[in-house]
């Protein structure tokens, strides 16, 4: 089992840490940032980074994994 995190995981964690430091710097500059807002911004940034950074292909990522059979016809 490979224990090294993917680039996607590492960059997402780094983005969360950067937002935390930026909120701390804002607090030092006498800008009041509620904890809820800081948490929301961290979550939003992590979501954006997670969406934009591609996943590493491997055993957990299938490029063409279709969970629906080829002969499936939706019932309207």
PDB file of C-alpha atoms in Angstrom, residues 3-73:
ATOM      1  CA  UNK A   3       1.249   5.885   1.949  1.00  0.00           C
ATOM      2  CA  UNK A   4       2.526   8.948   0.110  1.00  0.00           C
ATOM      3  CA  UNK A   5      -0.282  11.502  -0.353  1.00  0.00           C
ATOM      4  CA  UNK A   6      -1.152  12.623  -3.847  1.00  0.00           C
ATOM      5  CA  UNK A   7      -0.453  16.135  -5.099  1.00  0.00           C
ATOM      6  CA  UNK A   8      -4.178  16.833  -4.851  1.00  0.00           C
ATOM      7  CA  UNK A   9      -4.182  15.992  -1.143  1.00  0.00           C
ATOM      8  CA  UNK A  10      -0.995  17.907  -0.411  1.00  0.00           C
ATOM      9  CA  UNK A  11      -2.053  21.057  -2.240  1.00  0.00           C
ATOM     10  CA  UNK A  12      -5.489  21.025  -0.596  1.00  0.00           C
ATOM     11  CA  UNK A  13      -3.936  20.742   2.873  1.00  0.00           C
ATOM     12  CA  UNK A  14      -1.443  23.493   2.038  1.00  0.00           C
ATOM     13  CA  UNK A  15      -4.254  25.783   0.849  1.00  0.00           C
ATOM     14  CA  UNK A  16      -6.089  25.273   4.146  1.00  0.00           C
ATOM     15  CA  UNK A  17      -2.954  26.129   6.108  1.00  0.00           C
ATOM     16  CA  UNK A  18      -2.359  29.254   4.013  1.00  0.00           C
ATOM     17  CA  UNK A  19      -5.907  30.484   4.649  1.00  0.00           C
ATOM     18  CA  UNK A  20      -5.407  29.917   8.385  1.00  0.00           C
ATOM     19  CA  UNK A  21      -2.202  31.983   8.359  1.00  0.00           C
ATOM     20  CA  UNK A  22      -3.893  34.737   6.319  1.00  0.00           C
ATOM     21  CA  UNK A  23      -6.727  34.926   8.860  1.00  0.00           C
ATOM     22  CA  UNK A  24      -4.142  35.171  11.645  1.00  0.00           C
ATOM     23  CA  UNK A  25      -2.347  38.004   9.792  1.00  0.00           C
ATOM     24  CA  UNK A  26      -5.691  39.768   9.314  1.00  0.00           C
ATOM     25  CA  UNK A  27      -6.313  39.490  13.061  1.00  0.00           C
ATOM     26  CA  UNK A  28      -2.882  41.008  13.769  1.00  0.00           C
ATOM     27  CA  UNK A  29      -3.879  43.881  11.468  1.00  0.00           C
ATOM     28  CA  UNK A  30      -6.952  44.490  13.667  1.00  0.00           C
ATOM     29  CA  UNK A  31      -9.379  42.984  11.148  1.00  0.00           C
ATOM     30  CA  UNK A  32     -12.012  41.003  13.034  1.00  0.00           C
ATOM     31  CA  UNK A  33     -12.623  37.642  11.347  1.00  0.00           C
ATOM     32  CA  UNK A  34     -15.209  35.439  13.081  1.00  0.00           C
ATOM     33  CA  UNK A  35     -14.220  31.792  13.461  1.00  0.00           C
ATOM     34  CA  UNK A  36     -17.203  30.680  11.400  1.00  0.00           C
ATOM     35  CA  UNK A  37     -16.132  32.878   8.488  1.00  0.00           C
ATOM     36  CA  UNK A  38     -12.534  31.642   8.708  1.00  0.00           C
ATOM     37  CA  UNK A  39     -13.757  28.040   8.677  1.00  0.00           C
ATOM     38  CA  UNK A  40     -16.086  28.729   5.738  1.00  0.00           C
ATOM     39  CA  UNK A  41     -13.329  30.412   3.712  1.00  0.00           C
ATOM     40  CA  UNK A  42     -10.984  27.504   4.434  1.00  0.00           C
ATOM     41  CA  UNK A  43     -13.631  25.023   3.304  1.00  0.00           C
ATOM     42  CA  UNK A  44     -14.396  26.982   0.130  1.00  0.00           C
ATOM     43  CA  UNK A  45     -10.715  27.304  -0.809  1.00  0.00           C
ATOM     44  CA  UNK A  46     -10.105  23.600  -0.109  1.00  0.00           C
ATOM     45  CA  UNK A  47     -13.110  22.713  -2.273  1.00  0.00           C
ATOM     46  CA  UNK A  48     -11.914  24.895  -5.137  1.00  0.00           C
ATOM     47  CA  UNK A  49      -8.389  23.479  -4.967  1.00  0.00           C
ATOM     48  CA  UNK A  50      -9.743  19.930  -4.747  1.00  0.00           C
ATOM     49  CA  UNK A  51     -11.877  20.576  -7.809  1.00  0.00           C
ATOM     50  CA  UNK A  52      -9.121  22.191  -9.894  1.00  0.00           C
ATOM     51  CA  UNK A  53      -6.194  19.875  -9.096  1.00  0.00           C
ATOM     52  CA  UNK A  54      -6.488  16.629 -11.083  1.00  0.00           C
ATOM     53  CA  UNK A  55      -6.438  13.303  -9.267  1.00  0.00           C
ATOM     54  CA  UNK A  56      -3.540  10.957  -9.836  1.00  0.00           C
ATOM     55  CA  UNK A  57      -4.680   8.005 -11.885  1.00  0.00           C
ATOM     56  CA  UNK A  58      -4.123   4.634 -10.320  1.00  0.00           C
ATOM     57  CA  UNK A  59      -6.015   1.834  -8.669  1.00  0.00           C
ATOM     58  CA  UNK A  60      -8.499   4.219  -7.009  1.00  0.00           C
ATOM     59  CA  UNK A  61      -9.167   6.356 -10.100  1.00  0.00           C
ATOM     60  CA  UNK A  62     -10.663   4.758 -13.191  1.00  0.00           C
ATOM     61  CA  UNK A  63     -10.692   6.944 -16.260  1.00  0.00           C
ATOM     62  CA  UNK A  64     -13.859   5.438 -17.739  1.00  0.00           C
ATOM     63  CA  UNK A  65     -15.774   3.818 -14.905  1.00  0.00           C
ATOM     64  CA  UNK A  66     -19.417   3.771 -15.929  1.00  0.00           C
ATOM     65  CA  UNK A  67     -21.649   2.347 -13.192  1.00  0.00           C
ATOM     66  CA  UNK A  68     -24.543   1.976 -15.654  1.00  0.00           C
ATOM     67  CA  UNK A  69     -24.729  -0.882 -18.181  1.00  0.00           C
ATOM     68  CA  UNK A  70     -24.429  -0.002 -21.865  1.00  0.00           C
ATOM     69  CA  UNK A  71     -27.990  -1.125 -22.633  1.00  0.00           C
ATOM     70  CA  UNK A  72     -29.566   1.090 -19.950  1.00  0.00           C
ATOM     71  CA  UNK A  73     -32.514   3.205 -21.054  1.00  0.00           C
TER      72      UNK A  73
END
